[in-house]
Amino acid sequence: MVTEQQPPAEPAGPEPELRGIDLARRALEEARAAAKASGKSVGQGRSSPQRRLRTGARRRTGWSGAGPDQRDPQSLSALTGSIAKSRGWSTKVAEGMVFGRWAGVVGEDIAAHATPLTLKDNVLSIAAESTAWATQLRMLQSQILAKITAAVGPGVVNSLKITGPAAPSWRKGERHIRGRGPRDTYG
C-alpha cells in the first residue's frame, strides 16, 4: 500500500514579529521543549538551594502584618528596657527608678516630706523632715513597700530604714575631747 505524501503546507504569510510578553512566552515554550527533549521533567519548577540562616536568626517572612512585630517602631522606654535586660543592668535601672521617680512611686504627699537617701542590700534609707513624719512613715511602711514593688518590680527594695531629722551637733572642727559636751562649759 502506497500512500501519497502531501507536500508540506506553505505558510500563509510572514509570521508577525513578537514583542513583550508574547516573546517571553515563546522563549519559555522553546526552553520547556528543549528540556523535555533532553529527558528532564518540565513544569515542576526547580528547587533552589536553601539559604542557611545564622544561629538564632529568624527567617523574615514578608511584611509584619497587622500585629506587633520586632521590626515595627519601638518606644524608647521599651528599647532601653530590653538593652538593660540583655546587658544585666535591670537591677541598677530599677534602683535608679526608685530615686528618679520617687514622687510618682510613693505619691506627692509622702515625697513632699520624705527623701530617699541610699539603697544598699535591698534596704532603702529614707529621711523624713520631722519626727512626726518619720513615725507616720513607719506606720505606712508596708504600704510604701507595696507601692515601690508595684512600680519597680519585686526584689529591689525589701525593707525600709526610716529616720527623722538629725539632732544638732555641737562638734566644732576636727579635734574634740570626749565628754559631756556643751554642758561642761556652763557652770
Tab-separated table of C-alpha atoms in Angstrom:
chain	number	residue	atom	x	y	z
A	1	MET	CA	0.000	0.000	0.000
A	2	VAL	CA	1.397	3.161	-1.172
A	3	THR	CA	0.359	6.358	0.367
A	4	GLU	CA	0.664	9.595	-1.239
A	5	GLN	CA	2.686	12.132	0.509
A	6	GLN	CA	1.384	15.565	0.595
A	7	PRO	CA	3.734	18.436	0.215
A	8	PRO	CA	4.319	20.486	3.359
A	9	ALA	CA	1.922	23.327	3.808
A	10	GLU	CA	3.331	26.644	2.926
A	11	PRO	CA	2.867	29.458	5.369
A	12	ALA	CA	0.030	31.725	4.564
A	13	GLY	CA	2.024	34.840	5.234
A	14	PRO	CA	5.049	36.144	7.077
A	15	GLU	CA	5.000	35.390	10.849
A	16	PRO	CA	4.264	38.513	12.884
A	17	GLU	CA	7.123	39.856	14.988
A	18	LEU	CA	6.628	39.028	18.697
A	19	ARG	CA	7.080	41.644	21.402
A	20	GLY	CA	6.894	41.882	25.179
A	21	ILE	CA	5.082	39.083	26.927
A	22	ASP	CA	4.454	37.128	23.731
A	23	LEU	CA	8.200	36.972	23.100
A	24	ALA	CA	8.789	35.794	26.679
A	25	ARG	CA	6.116	33.080	26.333
A	26	ARG	CA	7.659	31.858	23.095
A	27	ALA	CA	11.123	31.683	24.723
A	28	LEU	CA	9.681	29.777	27.715
A	29	GLU	CA	7.906	27.283	25.423
A	30	GLU	CA	11.106	26.687	23.491
A	31	ALA	CA	13.091	26.170	26.691
A	32	ARG	CA	10.496	23.701	28.026
A	33	ALA	CA	10.527	21.804	24.706
A	34	ALA	CA	14.332	21.596	24.803
A	35	ALA	CA	14.276	20.375	28.419
A	36	LYS	CA	11.596	17.788	27.623
A	37	ALA	CA	13.622	16.556	24.647
A	38	SER	CA	16.656	16.021	26.885
A	39	GLY	CA	14.614	13.961	29.375
A	40	LYS	CA	14.147	16.464	32.179
A	41	SER	CA	10.864	16.959	33.974
A	42	VAL	CA	9.199	20.101	32.786
A	43	GLY	CA	6.850	22.416	34.617
A	44	GLN	CA	7.824	21.266	38.113
A	45	GLY	CA	9.966	24.287	38.865
A	46	ARG	CA	13.471	23.914	40.090
A	47	SER	CA	14.397	23.555	43.676
A	48	SER	CA	16.747	26.326	44.613
A	49	PRO	CA	19.340	25.633	47.297
A	50	GLN	CA	18.128	26.610	50.760
A	51	ARG	CA	19.938	29.553	52.272
A	52	ARG	CA	21.166	28.793	55.759
A	53	LEU	CA	20.345	31.274	58.491
A	54	ARG	CA	22.672	32.342	61.258
A	55	THR	CA	22.244	30.521	64.513
A	56	GLY	CA	19.353	32.050	66.421
A	57	ALA	CA	18.174	34.181	63.487
A	58	ARG	CA	14.559	34.107	62.399
A	59	ARG	CA	13.554	33.858	58.794
A	60	ARG	CA	11.992	37.023	57.516
A	61	THR	CA	8.604	36.306	56.054
A	62	GLY	CA	7.218	39.237	54.146
A	63	TRP	CA	5.531	42.168	55.793
A	64	SER	CA	4.945	42.444	59.500
A	65	GLY	CA	1.164	42.426	59.135
A	66	ALA	CA	-1.457	43.832	61.441
A	67	GLY	CA	0.010	42.564	64.709
A	68	PRO	CA	3.038	43.945	66.520
A	69	ASP	CA	6.386	42.729	65.280
A	70	GLN	CA	10.008	43.240	66.310
A	71	ARG	CA	10.563	45.190	63.085
A	72	ASP	CA	7.902	47.769	63.983
A	73	PRO	CA	8.975	51.086	65.502
A	74	GLN	CA	9.547	50.714	69.236
A	75	SER	CA	9.215	53.240	72.036
A	76	LEU	CA	12.405	54.460	73.643
A	77	SER	CA	11.453	53.046	77.039
A	78	ALA	CA	10.901	49.583	75.552
A	79	LEU	CA	14.247	49.694	73.763
A	80	THR	CA	16.170	50.872	76.813
A	81	GLY	CA	14.422	48.237	78.920
A	82	SER	CA	15.420	45.462	76.517
A	83	ILE	CA	19.011	46.742	76.338
A	84	ALA	CA	19.233	46.926	80.133
A	85	LYS	CA	17.832	43.402	80.437
A	86	SER	CA	20.181	41.936	77.834
A	87	ARG	CA	23.253	43.510	79.470
A	88	GLY	CA	22.286	42.698	83.053
A	89	TRP	CA	21.554	46.271	84.116
A	90	SER	CA	17.958	45.638	85.195
A	91	THR	CA	18.621	45.874	88.934
A	92	LYS	CA	20.609	49.105	88.598
A	93	VAL	CA	17.900	50.648	86.417
A	94	ALA	CA	15.220	49.611	88.918
A	95	GLU	CA	17.245	51.137	91.759
A	96	GLY	CA	17.589	54.339	89.773
A	97	MET	CA	13.837	54.416	89.184
A	98	VAL	CA	13.236	54.467	92.938
A	99	PHE	CA	15.259	57.681	93.235
A	100	GLY	CA	14.370	59.248	89.880
A	101	ARG	CA	10.608	58.724	90.096
A	102	TRP	CA	10.243	58.993	93.876
A	103	ALA	CA	7.211	61.314	93.756
A	104	GLY	CA	5.447	59.084	91.224
A	105	VAL	CA	6.260	55.899	93.121
A	106	VAL	CA	5.173	56.842	96.655
A	107	GLY	CA	2.856	59.764	95.940
A	108	GLU	CA	3.146	63.541	96.164
A	109	ASP	CA	2.250	63.781	99.879
A	110	ILE	CA	4.942	61.410	101.070
A	111	ALA	CA	7.520	62.737	98.590
A	112	ALA	CA	6.995	66.285	99.886
A	113	HIS	CA	8.000	65.223	103.420
A	114	ALA	CA	10.457	62.343	102.862
A	115	THR	CA	13.538	61.835	100.701
A	116	PRO	CA	15.267	58.566	99.742
A	117	LEU	CA	18.934	58.586	100.737
A	118	THR	CA	20.596	55.258	99.931
A	119	LEU	CA	19.728	51.788	98.725
A	120	LYS	CA	22.109	49.104	99.988
A	121	ASP	CA	21.437	45.381	100.164
A	122	ASN	CA	17.759	45.948	99.276
A	123	VAL	CA	17.301	48.282	102.272
A	124	LEU	CA	16.097	51.773	101.334
A	125	SER	CA	17.067	54.543	103.761
A	126	ILE	CA	14.535	57.367	103.924
A	127	ALA	CA	14.964	60.684	105.732
A	128	ALA	CA	11.762	62.324	106.968
A	129	GLU	CA	11.586	66.068	107.545
A	130	SER	CA	10.250	65.725	111.115
A	131	THR	CA	9.933	63.084	113.794
A	132	ALA	CA	6.153	63.135	113.316
A	133	TRP	CA	6.556	62.275	109.628
A	134	ALA	CA	9.123	59.586	110.482
A	135	THR	CA	6.593	57.983	112.849
A	136	GLN	CA	3.832	58.231	110.232
A	137	LEU	CA	6.058	56.639	107.570
A	138	ARG	CA	6.949	53.776	109.917
A	139	MET	CA	3.223	53.048	110.287
A	140	LEU	CA	2.785	53.167	106.486
A	141	GLN	CA	5.903	51.085	105.843
A	142	SER	CA	4.096	48.047	104.363
A	143	GLN	CA	2.028	50.241	102.028
A	144	ILE	CA	5.128	52.132	100.868
A	145	LEU	CA	6.916	48.831	100.162
A	146	ALA	CA	3.896	47.629	98.160
A	147	LYS	CA	3.926	50.837	96.057
A	148	ILE	CA	7.658	50.520	95.394
A	149	THR	CA	7.310	46.853	94.428
A	150	ALA	CA	4.443	47.674	92.059
A	151	ALA	CA	6.440	50.465	90.409
A	152	VAL	CA	9.901	48.907	90.002
A	153	GLY	CA	9.369	45.184	90.464
A	154	PRO	CA	9.895	42.645	93.219
A	155	GLY	CA	13.204	42.166	94.991
A	156	VAL	CA	14.565	45.683	94.506
A	157	VAL	CA	13.540	47.016	97.933
A	158	ASN	CA	12.795	44.515	100.712
A	159	SER	CA	12.773	46.799	103.750
A	160	LEU	CA	12.851	50.450	104.744
A	161	LYS	CA	15.022	52.289	107.264
A	162	ILE	CA	13.180	55.474	108.177
A	163	THR	CA	14.965	58.192	110.142
A	164	GLY	CA	13.851	61.578	111.363
A	165	PRO	CA	15.879	64.738	111.269
A	166	ALA	CA	19.308	64.556	112.846
A	167	ALA	CA	19.881	66.358	116.166
A	168	PRO	CA	22.176	69.358	116.006
A	169	SER	CA	25.813	68.587	116.515
A	170	TRP	CA	27.853	70.561	118.993
A	171	ARG	CA	31.129	69.458	117.476
A	172	LYS	CA	33.196	72.229	116.050
A	173	GLY	CA	36.287	71.498	113.995
A	174	GLU	CA	38.312	68.340	113.523
A	175	ARG	CA	39.651	67.937	117.070
A	176	HIS	CA	37.402	67.404	120.045
A	177	ILE	CA	37.502	65.925	123.513
A	178	ARG	CA	35.118	63.232	124.610
A	179	GLY	CA	32.968	64.201	127.460
A	180	ARG	CA	29.625	65.571	128.394
A	181	GLY	CA	29.509	68.005	125.522
A	182	PRO	CA	28.300	71.556	125.872
A	183	ARG	CA	27.046	71.062	129.437
A	184	ASP	CA	30.533	71.135	130.940
A	185	THR	CA	31.150	74.697	129.769
A	186	TYR	CA	28.221	76.180	131.631
A	187	GLY	CA	28.766	76.443	135.155
